[in-house]
JSON list of C-alpha atoms in Angstrom, two decimals:
[
{"chain": "E", "resi": 1, "resn": "UNK", "atom": "CA", "xyz": [11.91, 4.76, -10.23]},
{"chain": "E", "resi": 2, "resn": "UNK", "atom": "CA", "xyz": [15.00, 2.68, -9.88]},
{"chain": "E", "resi": 3, "resn": "UNK", "atom": "CA", "xyz": [14.62, -0.59, -8.97]},
{"chain": "E", "resi": 4, "resn": "UNK", "atom": "CA", "xyz": [17.54, -2.75, -6.66]},
{"chain": "E", "resi": 5, "resn": "UNK", "atom": "CA", "xyz": [17.00, -6.77, -7.17]},
{"chain": "E", "resi": 6, "resn": "UNK", "atom": "CA", "xyz": [20.09, -7.11, -4.62]},
{"chain": "E", "resi": 7, "resn": "UNK", "atom": "CA", "xyz": [18.69, -5.59, -1.58]},
{"chain": "E", "resi": 8, "resn": "UNK", "atom": "CA", "xyz": [14.95, -5.15, -2.63]},
{"chain": "E", "resi": 9, "resn": "UNK", "atom": "CA", "xyz": [14.62, -1.82, -2.68]},
{"chain": "E", "resi": 10, "resn": "UNK", "atom": "CA", "xyz": [12.64, 1.45, -5.05]},
{"chain": "E", "resi": 11, "resn": "UNK", "atom": "CA", "xyz": [14.53, 4.07, -5.60]},
{"chain": "E", "resi": 12, "resn": "UNK", "atom": "CA", "xyz": [12.09, 7.73, -6.80]},
{"chain": "E", "resi": 13, "resn": "UNK", "atom": "CA", "xyz": [13.45, 11.27, -6.01]},
{"chain": "E", "resi": 14, "resn": "UNK", "atom": "CA", "xyz": [12.61, 11.58, -2.20]},
{"chain": "E", "resi": 15, "resn": "UNK", "atom": "CA", "xyz": [11.53, 8.23, -1.20]},
{"chain": "E", "resi": 16, "resn": "UNK", "atom": "CA", "xyz": [13.32, 4.33, -1.03]},
{"chain": "E", "resi": 17, "resn": "UNK", "atom": "CA", "xyz": [11.04, 1.50, -0.69]},
{"chain": "E", "resi": 18, "resn": "UNK", "atom": "CA", "xyz": [12.22, -1.03, 1.15]},
{"chain": "E", "resi": 19, "resn": "UNK", "atom": "CA", "xyz": [11.22, -4.11, 2.94]},
{"chain": "E", "resi": 20, "resn": "UNK", "atom": "CA", "xyz": [10.09, -3.59, 7.04]},
{"chain": "E", "resi": 21, "resn": "UNK", "atom": "CA", "xyz": [12.81, -5.31, 9.41]},
{"chain": "E", "resi": 22, "resn": "UNK", "atom": "CA", "xyz": [12.03, -6.06, 13.22]},
{"chain": "E", "resi": 23, "resn": "UNK", "atom": "CA", "xyz": [13.20, -3.58, 14.42]},
{"chain": "E", "resi": 24, "resn": "UNK", "atom": "CA", "xyz": [10.98, -0.93, 12.06]},
{"chain": "E", "resi": 25, "resn": "UNK", "atom": "CA", "xyz": [7.90, -2.02, 14.84]},
{"chain": "E", "resi": 26, "resn": "UNK", "atom": "CA", "xyz": [7.95, 0.79, 17.13]},
{"chain": "E", "resi": 27, "resn": "UNK", "atom": "CA", "xyz": [7.74, 2.76, 14.80]},
{"chain": "E", "resi": 28, "resn": "UNK", "atom": "CA", "xyz": [5.15, 0.73, 12.82]},
{"chain": "E", "resi": 29, "resn": "UNK", "atom": "CA", "xyz": [3.23, 1.27, 15.81]},
{"chain": "E", "resi": 30, "resn": "UNK", "atom": "CA", "xyz": [3.96, 4.79, 16.33]},
{"chain": "E", "resi": 31, "resn": "UNK", "atom": "CA", "xyz": [1.87, 5.84, 13.14]},
{"chain": "E", "resi": 32, "resn": "UNK", "atom": "CA", "xyz": [-0.87, 3.36, 13.31]},
{"chain": "E", "resi": 33, "resn": "UNK", "atom": "CA", "xyz": [-2.37, 2.99, 16.34]},
{"chain": "E", "resi": 34, "resn": "UNK", "atom": "CA", "xyz": [-3.66, 6.55, 15.48]},
{"chain": "E", "resi": 35, "resn": "UNK", "atom": "CA", "xyz": [-7.61, 6.40, 14.77]},
{"chain": "E", "resi": 36, "resn": "UNK", "atom": "CA", "xyz": [-7.76, 8.16, 11.72]},
{"chain": "E", "resi": 37, "resn": "UNK", "atom": "CA", "xyz": [-5.15, 5.91, 10.16]},
{"chain": "E", "resi": 38, "resn": "UNK", "atom": "CA", "xyz": [-7.41, 3.06, 10.94]},
{"chain": "E", "resi": 39, "resn": "UNK", "atom": "CA", "xyz": [-11.23, 4.15, 9.90]},
{"chain": "E", "resi": 40, "resn": "UNK", "atom": "CA", "xyz": [-9.67, 4.79, 6.22]},
{"chain": "E", "resi": 41, "resn": "UNK", "atom": "CA", "xyz": [-8.74, 0.91, 6.14]},
{"chain": "E", "resi": 42, "resn": "UNK", "atom": "CA", "xyz": [-10.22, -2.52, 5.50]},
{"chain": "E", "resi": 43, "resn": "UNK", "atom": "CA", "xyz": [-7.88, -4.76, 7.63]},
{"chain": "E", "resi": 44, "resn": "UNK", "atom": "CA", "xyz": [-5.83, -2.26, 10.32]},
{"chain": "E", "resi": 45, "resn": "UNK", "atom": "CA", "xyz": [-6.69, -3.51, 13.25]},
{"chain": "E", "resi": 46, "resn": "UNK", "atom": "CA", "xyz": [-6.85, -0.94, 16.37]},
{"chain": "E", "resi": 47, "resn": "UNK", "atom": "CA", "xyz": [-5.87, -0.22, 19.09]},
{"chain": "E", "resi": 48, "resn": "UNK", "atom": "CA", "xyz": [-3.07, -0.52, 17.38]},
{"chain": "E", "resi": 49, "resn": "UNK", "atom": "CA", "xyz": [0.36, -2.40, 19.11]},
{"chain": "E", "resi": 50, "resn": "UNK", "atom": "CA", "xyz": [3.67, -4.06, 18.65]},
{"chain": "E", "resi": 51, "resn": "UNK", "atom": "CA", "xyz": [2.45, -7.05, 18.95]},
{"chain": "E", "resi": 52, "resn": "UNK", "atom": "CA", "xyz": [0.32, -6.46, 15.94]},
{"chain": "E", "resi": 53, "resn": "UNK", "atom": "CA", "xyz": [3.56, -4.96, 13.69]},
{"chain": "E", "resi": 54, "resn": "UNK", "atom": "CA", "xyz": [5.88, -7.55, 14.43]},
{"chain": "E", "resi": 55, "resn": "UNK", "atom": "CA", "xyz": [2.99, -10.44, 13.43]},
{"chain": "E", "resi": 56, "resn": "UNK", "atom": "CA", "xyz": [2.64, -8.42, 10.31]},
{"chain": "E", "resi": 57, "resn": "UNK", "atom": "CA", "xyz": [6.64, -8.26, 9.41]},
{"chain": "E", "resi": 58, "resn": "UNK", "atom": "CA", "xyz": [7.34, -11.44, 10.54]},
{"chain": "E", "resi": 59, "resn": "UNK", "atom": "CA", "xyz": [5.88, -12.64, 7.64]},
{"chain": "E", "resi": 60, "resn": "UNK", "atom": "CA", "xyz": [6.86, -10.28, 4.26]},
{"chain": "E", "resi": 61, "resn": "UNK", "atom": "CA", "xyz": [10.18, -11.71, 4.12]},
{"chain": "E", "resi": 62, "resn": "UNK", "atom": "CA", "xyz": [8.23, -15.48, 2.99]},
{"chain": "E", "resi": 63, "resn": "UNK", "atom": "CA", "xyz": [5.61, -12.77, 1.28]},
{"chain": "E", "resi": 64, "resn": "UNK", "atom": "CA", "xyz": [8.17, -11.45, -1.06]},
{"chain": "E", "resi": 65, "resn": "UNK", "atom": "CA", "xyz": [10.18, -14.22, -1.83]},
{"chain": "E", "resi": 66, "resn": "UNK", "atom": "CA", "xyz": [7.45, -16.49, -2.87]},
{"chain": "E", "resi": 67, "resn": "UNK", "atom": "CA", "xyz": [6.15, -13.69, -5.49]},
{"chain": "E", "resi": 68, "resn": "UNK", "atom": "CA", "xyz": [2.95, -13.58, -2.82]},
{"chain": "E", "resi": 69, "resn": "UNK", "atom": "CA", "xyz": [3.17, -9.84, -1.90]},
{"chain": "E", "resi": 70, "resn": "UNK", "atom": "CA", "xyz": [5.40, -7.58, -1.89]},
{"chain": "E", "resi": 71, "resn": "UNK", "atom": "CA", "xyz": [4.51, -5.13, 0.82]},
{"chain": "E", "resi": 72, "resn": "UNK", "atom": "CA", "xyz": [7.41, -2.19, 1.39]},
{"chain": "E", "resi": 73, "resn": "UNK", "atom": "CA", "xyz": [8.54, 0.77, 4.07]},
{"chain": "E", "resi": 74, "resn": "UNK", "atom": "CA", "xyz": [8.57, 4.12, 2.45]},
{"chain": "E", "resi": 75, "resn": "UNK", "atom": "CA", "xyz": [11.12, 6.14, 3.37]},
{"chain": "E", "resi": 76, "resn": "UNK", "atom": "CA", "xyz": [12.68, 8.66, 3.22]},
{"chain": "E", "resi": 77, "resn": "UNK", "atom": "CA", "xyz": [15.36, 8.61, 1.04]},
{"chain": "E", "resi": 78, "resn": "UNK", "atom": "CA", "xyz": [17.85, 10.18, 2.40]},
{"chain": "E", "resi": 79, "resn": "UNK", "atom": "CA", "xyz": [17.37, 10.50, 6.53]},
{"chain": "E", "resi": 80, "resn": "UNK", "atom": "CA", "xyz": [15.45, 6.40, 6.03]},
{"chain": "E", "resi": 81, "resn": "UNK", "atom": "CA", "xyz": [12.69, 7.89, 8.60]},
{"chain": "E", "resi": 82, "resn": "UNK", "atom": "CA", "xyz": [9.12, 6.31, 7.81]},
{"chain": "E", "resi": 83, "resn": "UNK", "atom": "CA", "xyz": [6.80, 8.15, 6.26]},
{"chain": "E", "resi": 84, "resn": "UNK", "atom": "CA", "xyz": [4.14, 4.63, 6.10]},
{"chain": "E", "resi": 85, "resn": "UNK", "atom": "CA", "xyz": [4.01, 1.43, 4.08]},
{"chain": "E", "resi": 86, "resn": "UNK", "atom": "CA", "xyz": [2.75, 0.07, 1.06]},
{"chain": "E", "resi": 87, "resn": "UNK", "atom": "CA", "xyz": [1.92, -3.09, -0.69]},
{"chain": "E", "resi": 88, "resn": "UNK", "atom": "CA", "xyz": [1.24, -5.17, -3.84]},
{"chain": "E", "resi": 89, "resn": "UNK", "atom": "CA", "xyz": [-0.41, -8.54, -4.32]},
{"chain": "E", "resi": 90, "resn": "UNK", "atom": "CA", "xyz": [0.57, -11.11, -6.98]},
{"chain": "E", "resi": 91, "resn": "UNK", "atom": "CA", "xyz": [-1.99, -12.41, -8.66]},
{"chain": "E", "resi": 92, "resn": "UNK", "atom": "CA", "xyz": [0.09, -14.45, -11.30]},
{"chain": "E", "resi": 93, "resn": "UNK", "atom": "CA", "xyz": [-2.83, -16.33, -12.63]},
{"chain": "E", "resi": 94, "resn": "UNK", "atom": "CA", "xyz": [-4.59, -13.75, -13.84]},
{"chain": "E", "resi": 95, "resn": "UNK", "atom": "CA", "xyz": [-1.28, -11.24, -14.39]},
{"chain": "E", "resi": 96, "resn": "UNK", "atom": "CA", "xyz": [-2.68, -8.49, -11.68]},
{"chain": "E", "resi": 97, "resn": "UNK", "atom": "CA", "xyz": [-2.38, -7.28, -8.91]},
{"chain": "E", "resi": 98, "resn": "UNK", "atom": "CA", "xyz": [-3.61, -4.85, -5.88]},
{"chain": "E", "resi": 99, "resn": "UNK", "atom": "CA", "xyz": [-1.92, -1.59, -4.52]},
{"chain": "E", "resi": 100, "resn": "UNK", "atom": "CA", "xyz": [-2.27, -0.54, -0.83]},
{"chain": "E", "resi": 101, "resn": "UNK", "atom": "CA", "xyz": [-0.93, 1.79, 1.20]},
{"chain": "E", "resi": 102, "resn": "UNK", "atom": "CA", "xyz": [-0.99, 4.01, 4.63]},
{"chain": "E", "resi": 103, "resn": "UNK", "atom": "CA", "xyz": [1.05, 7.50, 5.13]},
{"chain": "E", "resi": 104, "resn": "UNK", "atom": "CA", "xyz": [1.04, 8.63, 8.61]},
{"chain": "E", "resi": 105, "resn": "UNK", "atom": "CA", "xyz": [-0.82, 10.91, 9.48]},
{"chain": "E", "resi": 106, "resn": "UNK", "atom": "CA", "xyz": [1.98, 13.72, 10.06]},
{"chain": "E", "resi": 107, "resn": "UNK", "atom": "CA", "xyz": [3.33, 13.40, 6.72]},
{"chain": "E", "resi": 108, "resn": "UNK", "atom": "CA", "xyz": [-0.62, 13.54, 4.98]},
{"chain": "E", "resi": 109, "resn": "UNK", "atom": "CA", "xyz": [-0.51, 15.77, 2.24]},
{"chain": "E", "resi": 110, "resn": "UNK", "atom": "CA", "xyz": [2.75, 16.01, 1.44]},
{"chain": "E", "resi": 111, "resn": "UNK", "atom": "CA", "xyz": [2.25, 13.40, -2.05]},
{"chain": "E", "resi": 112, "resn": "UNK", "atom": "CA", "xyz": [4.41, 10.32, -0.66]},
{"chain": "E", "resi": 113, "resn": "UNK", "atom": "CA", "xyz": [1.63, 7.80, -0.99]},
{"chain": "E", "resi": 114, "resn": "UNK", "atom": "CA", "xyz": [1.28, 9.20, -5.04]},
{"chain": "E", "resi": 115, "resn": "UNK", "atom": "CA", "xyz": [5.15, 9.23, -5.52]},
{"chain": "E", "resi": 116, "resn": "UNK", "atom": "CA", "xyz": [5.41, 5.69, -4.08]},
{"chain": "E", "resi": 117, "resn": "UNK", "atom": "CA", "xyz": [2.45, 4.45, -6.32]},
{"chain": "E", "resi": 118, "resn": "UNK", "atom": "CA", "xyz": [3.59, 5.28, -9.20]},
{"chain": "E", "resi": 119, "resn": "UNK", "atom": "CA", "xyz": [7.33, 3.41, -7.79]},
{"chain": "E", "resi": 120, "resn": "UNK", "atom": "CA", "xyz": [4.70, 0.65, -7.32]},
{"chain": "E", "resi": 121, "resn": "UNK", "atom": "CA", "xyz": [2.90, 0.39, -10.15]},
{"chain": "E", "resi": 122, "resn": "UNK", "atom": "CA", "xyz": [6.06, 1.15, -12.62]},
{"chain": "E", "resi": 123, "resn": "UNK", "atom": "CA", "xyz": [6.90, -2.10, -10.41]},
{"chain": "E", "resi": 124, "resn": "UNK", "atom": "CA", "xyz": [4.72, -3.96, -11.46]},
{"chain": "E", "resi": 125, "resn": "UNK", "atom": "CA", "xyz": [4.29, -3.20, -14.61]},
{"chain": "E", "resi": 126, "resn": "UNK", "atom": "CA", "xyz": [7.84, -3.41, -15.42]},
{"chain": "E", "resi": 127, "resn": "UNK", "atom": "CA", "xyz": [10.34, -5.86, -13.15]},
{"chain": "E", "resi": 128, "resn": "UNK", "atom": "CA", "xyz": [6.37, -8.49, -12.70]},
{"chain": "E", "resi": 129, "resn": "UNK", "atom": "CA", "xyz": [5.62, -7.60, -15.86]},
{"chain": "E", "resi": 130, "resn": "UNK", "atom": "CA", "xyz": [1.43, -7.38, -14.58]},
{"chain": "E", "resi": 131, "resn": "UNK", "atom": "CA", "xyz": [-1.28, -6.94, -16.88]},
{"chain": "E", "resi": 132, "resn": "UNK", "atom": "CA", "xyz": [-3.44, -4.61, -14.33]},
{"chain": "E", "resi": 133, "resn": "UNK", "atom": "CA", "xyz": [-3.43, -2.99, -11.29]},
{"chain": "E", "resi": 134, "resn": "UNK", "atom": "CA", "xyz": [-6.16, -2.15, -9.50]},
{"chain": "E", "resi": 135, "resn": "UNK", "atom": "CA", "xyz": [-6.84, -0.56, -5.65]},
{"chain": "E", "resi": 136, "resn": "UNK", "atom": "CA", "xyz": [-9.88, 0.20, -3.62]},
{"chain": "E", "resi": 137, "resn": "UNK", "atom": "CA", "xyz": [-10.89, 2.45, -1.30]},
{"chain": "E", "resi": 138, "resn": "UNK", "atom": "CA", "xyz": [-13.48, 4.34, 1.16]},
{"chain": "E", "resi": 139, "resn": "UNK", "atom": "CA", "xyz": [-16.10, 6.52, -0.35]},
{"chain": "E", "resi": 140, "resn": "UNK", "atom": "CA", "xyz": [-15.60, 8.38, 3.31]},
{"chain": "E", "resi": 141, "resn": "UNK", "atom": "CA", "xyz": [-11.34, 8.59, 2.10]},
{"chain": "E", "resi": 142, "resn": "UNK", "atom": "CA", "xyz": [-11.69, 11.17, -1.17]},
{"chain": "E", "resi": 143, "resn": "UNK", "atom": "CA", "xyz": [-7.98, 11.74, -0.42]},
{"chain": "E", "resi": 144, "resn": "UNK", "atom": "CA", "xyz": [-7.07, 7.84, -1.72]},
{"chain": "E", "resi": 145, "resn": "UNK", "atom": "CA", "xyz": [-8.96, 8.41, -4.57]},
{"chain": "E", "resi": 146, "resn": "UNK", "atom": "CA", "xyz": [-7.09, 11.50, -5.58]},
{"chain": "E", "resi": 147, "resn": "UNK", "atom": "CA", "xyz": [-3.56, 9.87, -5.65]},
{"chain": "E", "resi": 148, "resn": "UNK", "atom": "CA", "xyz": [-5.35, 6.67, -7.41]},
{"chain": "E", "resi": 149, "resn": "UNK", "atom": "CA", "xyz": [-6.28, 9.25, -10.12]},
{"chain": "E", "resi": 150, "resn": "UNK", "atom": "CA", "xyz": [-2.88, 11.00, -10.05]},
{"chain": "E", "resi": 151, "resn": "UNK", "atom": "CA", "xyz": [-1.20, 7.63, -11.12]},
{"chain": "E", "resi": 152, "resn": "UNK", "atom": "CA", "xyz": [-3.49, 7.27, -13.80]},
{"chain": "E", "resi": 153, "resn": "UNK", "atom": "CA", "xyz": [-5.71, 5.04, -12.89]},
{"chain": "E", "resi": 154, "resn": "UNK", "atom": "CA", "xyz": [-9.53, 5.14, -13.77]},
{"chain": "E", "resi": 155, "resn": "UNK", "atom": "CA", "xyz": [-12.54, 4.82, -11.41]},
{"chain": "E", "resi": 156, "resn": "UNK", "atom": "CA", "xyz": [-14.35, 1.15, -12.47]},
{"chain": "E", "resi": 157, "resn": "UNK", "atom": "CA", "xyz": [-17.23, 0.94, -10.55]},
{"chain": "E", "resi": 158, "resn": "UNK", "atom": "CA", "xyz": [-18.91, 1.21, -6.32]},
{"chain": "E", "resi": 159, "resn": "UNK", "atom": "CA", "xyz": [-19.78, -1.35, -4.47]},
{"chain": "E", "resi": 160, "resn": "UNK", "atom": "CA", "xyz": [-22.22, 0.02, -2.30]},
{"chain": "E", "resi": 161, "resn": "UNK", "atom": "CA", "xyz": [-22.16, -0.69, 1.63]},
{"chain": "E", "resi": 162, "resn": "UNK", "atom": "CA", "xyz": [-19.90, -3.70, 0.56]},
{"chain": "E", "resi": 163, "resn": "UNK", "atom": "CA", "xyz": [-17.55, -2.93, 3.91]},
{"chain": "E", "resi": 164, "resn": "UNK", "atom": "CA", "xyz": [-18.90, -2.90, 7.45]},
{"chain": "E", "resi": 165, "resn": "UNK", "atom": "CA", "xyz": [-16.68, -0.16, 9.49]},
{"chain": "E", "resi": 166, "resn": "UNK", "atom": "CA", "xyz": [-17.35, 0.17, 13.45]},
{"chain": "E", "resi": 167, "resn": "UNK", "atom": "CA", "xyz": [-20.88, 0.38, 13.29]},
{"chain": "E", "resi": 168, "resn": "UNK", "atom": "CA", "xyz": [-21.49, 1.22, 9.76]},
{"chain": "E", "resi": 169, "resn": "UNK", "atom": "CA", "xyz": [-22.01, 0.22, 6.10]},
{"chain": "E", "resi": 170, "resn": "UNK", "atom": "CA", "xyz": [-19.07, 1.89, 3.62]},
{"chain": "E", "resi": 171, "resn": "UNK", "atom": "CA", "xyz": [-18.71, 2.09, -0.17]},
{"chain": "E", "resi": 172, "resn": "UNK", "atom": "CA", "xyz": [-15.90, 0.84, -1.67]},
{"chain": "E", "resi": 173, "resn": "UNK", "atom": "CA", "xyz": [-14.86, 2.03, -4.81]},
{"chain": "E", "resi": 174, "resn": "UNK", "atom": "CA", "xyz": [-12.37, 0.50, -7.07]},
{"chain": "E", "resi": 175, "resn": "UNK", "atom": "CA", "xyz": [-9.89, 1.67, -9.72]},
{"chain": "E", "resi": 176, "resn": "UNK", "atom": "CA", "xyz": [-7.24, 0.78, -12.18]},
{"chain": "E", "resi": 177, "resn": "UNK", "atom": "CA", "xyz": [-5.00, 1.13, -15.03]},
{"chain": "E", "resi": 178, "resn": "UNK", "atom": "CA", "xyz": [-3.86, -1.67, -18.03]},
{"chain": "E", "resi": 179, "resn": "UNK", "atom": "CA", "xyz": [-0.16, -2.26, -19.18]},
{"chain": "E", "resi": 180, "resn": "UNK", "atom": "CA", "xyz": [-0.45, 0.34, -22.20]}
]
């Protein structure tokens, strides 16, 4: 993983993780206005509108500049096509943060979430000097758990019926990794 502090981008073999721009709102809307994405995410609204995308994107620069939250577009390194998003929270008091991501359904199963998560983990430990990174996923989304295990995270616990999603409750499975 390479990090360009001036451009605020991370690059991997296939991907470029970069800050979102307002011009990305239409693509974000197209990818997020998908019930299968909604049902696997904690806070994503559905239906998802351009206004949702714009209000979300407009917060990113401030969050990044104030070291509160780092939100990146997951893009093809060669073409710039957006595949999804990945974020890292920053709890400076405890030297840790949470990774969260979504990938558009047309791009599922290609390893983009894993590759982006590995890059963000490296960013957390080596650039931001975190002690720990954690993540969580719905029990109904085991593919997300596979991504977390692939990047070396260990399951730390399950919060039973922790979140109400539509008409039912979901278990949240927590994973974590400590800097070695």
